[in-house]
GROMACS .gro file of C-alpha atoms in nm:
model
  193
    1UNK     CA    1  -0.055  -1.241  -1.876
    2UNK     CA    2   0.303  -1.074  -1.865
    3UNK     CA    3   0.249  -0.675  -1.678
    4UNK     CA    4   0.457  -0.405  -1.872
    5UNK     CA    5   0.623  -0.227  -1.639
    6UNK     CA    6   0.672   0.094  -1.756
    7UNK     CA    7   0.855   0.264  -1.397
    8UNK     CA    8   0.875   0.182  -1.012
    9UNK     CA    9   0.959   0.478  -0.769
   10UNK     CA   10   0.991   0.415  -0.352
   11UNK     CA   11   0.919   0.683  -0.113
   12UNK     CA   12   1.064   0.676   0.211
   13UNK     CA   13   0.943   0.931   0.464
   14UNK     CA   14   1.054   0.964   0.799
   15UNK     CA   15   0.863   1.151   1.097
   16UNK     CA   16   0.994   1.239   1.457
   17UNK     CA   17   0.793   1.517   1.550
   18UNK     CA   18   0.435   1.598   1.559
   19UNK     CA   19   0.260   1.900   1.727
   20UNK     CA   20   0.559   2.038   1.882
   21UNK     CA   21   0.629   1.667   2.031
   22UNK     CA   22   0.944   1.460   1.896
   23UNK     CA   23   0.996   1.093   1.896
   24UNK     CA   24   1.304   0.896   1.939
   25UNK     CA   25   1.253   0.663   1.693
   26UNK     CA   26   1.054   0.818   1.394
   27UNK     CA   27   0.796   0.694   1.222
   28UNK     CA   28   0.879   0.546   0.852
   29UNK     CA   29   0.642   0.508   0.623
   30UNK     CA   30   0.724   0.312   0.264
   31UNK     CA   31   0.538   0.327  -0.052
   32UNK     CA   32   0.625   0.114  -0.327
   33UNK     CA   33   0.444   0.238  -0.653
   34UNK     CA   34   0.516  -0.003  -1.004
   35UNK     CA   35   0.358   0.200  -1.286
   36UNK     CA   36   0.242  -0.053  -1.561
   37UNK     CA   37   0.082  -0.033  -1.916
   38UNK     CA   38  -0.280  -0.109  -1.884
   39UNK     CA   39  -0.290  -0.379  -2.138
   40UNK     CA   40  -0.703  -0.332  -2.126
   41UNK     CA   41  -0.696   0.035  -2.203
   42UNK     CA   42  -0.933   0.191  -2.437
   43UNK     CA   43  -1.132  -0.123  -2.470
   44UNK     CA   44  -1.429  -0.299  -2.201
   45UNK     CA   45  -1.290  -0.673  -2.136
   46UNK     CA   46  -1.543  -0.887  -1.901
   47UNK     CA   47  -1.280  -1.123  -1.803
   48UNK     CA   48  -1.052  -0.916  -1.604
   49UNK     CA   49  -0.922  -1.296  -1.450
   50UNK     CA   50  -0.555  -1.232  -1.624
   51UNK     CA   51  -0.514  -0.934  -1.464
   52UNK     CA   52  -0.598  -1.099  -1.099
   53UNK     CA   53  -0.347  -1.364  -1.192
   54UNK     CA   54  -0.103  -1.157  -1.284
   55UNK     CA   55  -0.077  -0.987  -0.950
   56UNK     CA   56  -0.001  -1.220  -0.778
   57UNK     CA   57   0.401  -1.189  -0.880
   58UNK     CA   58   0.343  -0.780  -0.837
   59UNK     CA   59   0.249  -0.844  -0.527
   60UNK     CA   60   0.576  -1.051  -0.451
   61UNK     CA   61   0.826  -0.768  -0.626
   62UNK     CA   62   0.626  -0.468  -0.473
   63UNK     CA   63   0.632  -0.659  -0.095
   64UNK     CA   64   1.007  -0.702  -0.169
   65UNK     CA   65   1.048  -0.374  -0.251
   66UNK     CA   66   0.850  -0.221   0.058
   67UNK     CA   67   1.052  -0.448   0.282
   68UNK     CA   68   1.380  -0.318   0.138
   69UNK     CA   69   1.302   0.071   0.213
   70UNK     CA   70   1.156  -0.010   0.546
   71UNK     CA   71   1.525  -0.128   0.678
   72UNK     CA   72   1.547  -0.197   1.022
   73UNK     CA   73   1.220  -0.115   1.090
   74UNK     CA   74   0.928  -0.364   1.148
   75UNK     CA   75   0.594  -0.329   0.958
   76UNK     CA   76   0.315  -0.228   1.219
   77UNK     CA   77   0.048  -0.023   0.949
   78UNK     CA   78  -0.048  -0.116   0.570
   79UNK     CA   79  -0.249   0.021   0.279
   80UNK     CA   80  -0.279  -0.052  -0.133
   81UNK     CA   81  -0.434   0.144  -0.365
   82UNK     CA   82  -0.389   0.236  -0.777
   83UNK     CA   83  -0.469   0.500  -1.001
   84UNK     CA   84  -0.577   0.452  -1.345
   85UNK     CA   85  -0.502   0.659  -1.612
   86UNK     CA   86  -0.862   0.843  -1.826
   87UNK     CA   87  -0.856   0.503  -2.098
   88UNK     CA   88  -0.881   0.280  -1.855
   89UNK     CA   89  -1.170   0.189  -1.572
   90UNK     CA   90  -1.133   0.114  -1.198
   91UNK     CA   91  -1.221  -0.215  -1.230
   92UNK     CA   92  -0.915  -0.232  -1.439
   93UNK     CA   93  -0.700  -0.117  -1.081
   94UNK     CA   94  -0.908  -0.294  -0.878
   95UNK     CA   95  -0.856  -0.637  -1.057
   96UNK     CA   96  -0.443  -0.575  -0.968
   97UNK     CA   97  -0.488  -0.508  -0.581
   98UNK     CA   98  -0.749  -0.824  -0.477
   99UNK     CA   99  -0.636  -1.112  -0.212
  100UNK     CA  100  -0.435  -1.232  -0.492
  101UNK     CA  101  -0.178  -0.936  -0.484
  102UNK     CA  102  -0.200  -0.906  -0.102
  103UNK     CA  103  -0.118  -1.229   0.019
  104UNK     CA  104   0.240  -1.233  -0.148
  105UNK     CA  105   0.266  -0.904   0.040
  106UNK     CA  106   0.160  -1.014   0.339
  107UNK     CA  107   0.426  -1.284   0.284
  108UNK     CA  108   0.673  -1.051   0.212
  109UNK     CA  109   0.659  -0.898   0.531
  110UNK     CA  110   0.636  -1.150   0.791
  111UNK     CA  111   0.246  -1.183   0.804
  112UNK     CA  112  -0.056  -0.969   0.841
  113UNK     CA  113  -0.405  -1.065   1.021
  114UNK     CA  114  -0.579  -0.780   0.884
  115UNK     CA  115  -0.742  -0.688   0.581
  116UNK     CA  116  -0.549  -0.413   0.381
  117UNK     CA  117  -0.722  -0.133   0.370
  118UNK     CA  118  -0.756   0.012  -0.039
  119UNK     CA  119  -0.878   0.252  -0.225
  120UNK     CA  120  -0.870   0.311  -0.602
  121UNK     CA  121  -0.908   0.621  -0.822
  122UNK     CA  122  -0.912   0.685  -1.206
  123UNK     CA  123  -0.645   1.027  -1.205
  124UNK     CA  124  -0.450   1.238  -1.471
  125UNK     CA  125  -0.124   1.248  -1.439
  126UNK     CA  126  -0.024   1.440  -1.116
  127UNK     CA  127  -0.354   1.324  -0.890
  128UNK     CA  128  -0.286   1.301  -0.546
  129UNK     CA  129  -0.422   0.989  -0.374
  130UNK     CA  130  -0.444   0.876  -0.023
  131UNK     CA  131  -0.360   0.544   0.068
  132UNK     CA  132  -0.566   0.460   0.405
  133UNK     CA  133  -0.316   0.241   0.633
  134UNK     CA  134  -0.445   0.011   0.964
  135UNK     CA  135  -0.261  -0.197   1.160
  136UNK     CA  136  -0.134  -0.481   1.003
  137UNK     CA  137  -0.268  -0.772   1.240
  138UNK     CA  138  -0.598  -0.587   1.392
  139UNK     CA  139  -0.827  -0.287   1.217
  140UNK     CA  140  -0.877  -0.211   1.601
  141UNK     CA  141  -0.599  -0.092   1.655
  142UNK     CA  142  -0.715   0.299   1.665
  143UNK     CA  143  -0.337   0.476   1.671
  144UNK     CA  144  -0.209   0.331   1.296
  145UNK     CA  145  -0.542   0.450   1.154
  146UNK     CA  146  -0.322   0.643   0.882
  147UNK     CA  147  -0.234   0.689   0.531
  148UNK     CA  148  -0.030   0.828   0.277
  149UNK     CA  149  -0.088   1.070   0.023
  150UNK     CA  150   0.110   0.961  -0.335
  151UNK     CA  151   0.109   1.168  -0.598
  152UNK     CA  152   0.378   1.159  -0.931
  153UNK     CA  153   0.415   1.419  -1.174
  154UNK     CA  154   0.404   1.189  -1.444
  155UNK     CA  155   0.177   0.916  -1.360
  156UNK     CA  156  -0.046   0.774  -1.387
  157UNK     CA  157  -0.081   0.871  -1.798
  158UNK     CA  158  -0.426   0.797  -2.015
  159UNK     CA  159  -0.305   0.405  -2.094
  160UNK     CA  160  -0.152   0.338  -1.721
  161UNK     CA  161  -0.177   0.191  -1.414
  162UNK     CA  162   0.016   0.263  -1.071
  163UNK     CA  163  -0.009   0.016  -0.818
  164UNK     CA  164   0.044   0.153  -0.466
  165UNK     CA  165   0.152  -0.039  -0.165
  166UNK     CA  166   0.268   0.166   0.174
  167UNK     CA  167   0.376   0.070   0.518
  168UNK     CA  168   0.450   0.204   0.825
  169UNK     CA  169   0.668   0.108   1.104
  170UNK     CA  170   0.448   0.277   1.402
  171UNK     CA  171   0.112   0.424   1.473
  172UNK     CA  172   0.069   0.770   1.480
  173UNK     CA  173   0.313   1.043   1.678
  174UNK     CA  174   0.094   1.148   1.958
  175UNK     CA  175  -0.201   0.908   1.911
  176UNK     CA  176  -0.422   0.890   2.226
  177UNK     CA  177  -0.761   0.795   2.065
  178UNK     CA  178  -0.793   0.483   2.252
  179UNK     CA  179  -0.863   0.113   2.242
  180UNK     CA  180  -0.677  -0.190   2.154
  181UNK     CA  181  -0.304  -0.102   2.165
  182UNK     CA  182  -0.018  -0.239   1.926
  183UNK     CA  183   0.151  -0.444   2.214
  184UNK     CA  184  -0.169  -0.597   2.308
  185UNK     CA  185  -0.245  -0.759   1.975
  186UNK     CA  186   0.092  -0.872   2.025
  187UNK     CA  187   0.053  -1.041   2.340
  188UNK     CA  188  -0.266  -1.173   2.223
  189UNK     CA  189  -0.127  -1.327   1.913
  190UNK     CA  190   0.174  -1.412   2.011
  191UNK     CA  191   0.375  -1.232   1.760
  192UNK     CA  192   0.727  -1.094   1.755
  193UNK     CA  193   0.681  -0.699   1.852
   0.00000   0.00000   0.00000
């Protein structure tokens, strides 16, 4: 199955203070979002296999993508997520956003031991969702237990999909919750930091 891409946006956001505390290297956080037509709108389809297969080169663009608007930054946190538009179902989201989309990601960026966390939403156009982000090689990892709130004026509309990936290149300003630390899954996996 060939995805209609209908619009891609990227959202950069950068943080270096939190509570009065700043950072000296902020915090980015990415989200790559590729609106598509929903080519099952308006209609129940039990086979939702071409969608699954289809992902798997969204998954490669919107990994690219991410990687591009992080920079010089590393990837530390992930999340994915979609919105459907009111003709469509969430099975019809959740189909695009399986292993089969996130292992190109996790390609994309170097790796990735962890599951990416998801969550998926049928929305009018203008719905706010948030994208729940962990760290990218441990869910332990208390401090990038995050997310990212997305929400376009336009999208997603009745016959639409938007397919959300985020990143982030640190754990939260100020975190102090705790447990396994970012360096020590490093050590422990012997990855680059």
């Amino acid at each position: 199955m060939q995805l209609n891409i209908r619009r891609t946006y990227l959202l950069i956001e950068d943080k270096s203070e939190a509570a009065g505390r700043r950072v000296d290297t902020p915090v980015r956080k990415v989200a790559a979002v590729v609106v598509l037509e929903n080519p099952f709108a308006g209609r129940y389809v039990a086979d939702l296999g071409p969608l699954i297969e289809a992902s798997v080169g969204l998954g490669t663009m919107m990994g690219e993508m991410a990687v591009a608007a992080l920079g010089s930054y590393q990837v530390q946190g992930y999340g994915k997520g979609a919105l459907v538009g009111l003709n469509g179902e969430a099975e019809h989201a959740s189909a695009l956003i399986t292993t089969a989309y996130a292992n190109p990601l996790r390609e994309a960026i170097g790796g990735g031991k962890a599951w990416i966390s998801s969550m998926v939403k049928m929305a009018t156009p203008g719905c706010a969702i948030d994208i729940p982000m962990n760290h990218k090689d441990d869910v332990y990892v208390r401090s990038h237990y995050d997310g990212m709130t997305i929400a376009l004026q336009d999208t997603p509309m009745a016959d639409e999909i938007a397919v959300i990936f985020c990143m982030a290149s640190h754990g939260r300003i100020n975190a102090r919750v705790g447990g396994l630390t970012h360096d020590e899954v490093v050590q422990r996996n012997g990855l680059k930091g």
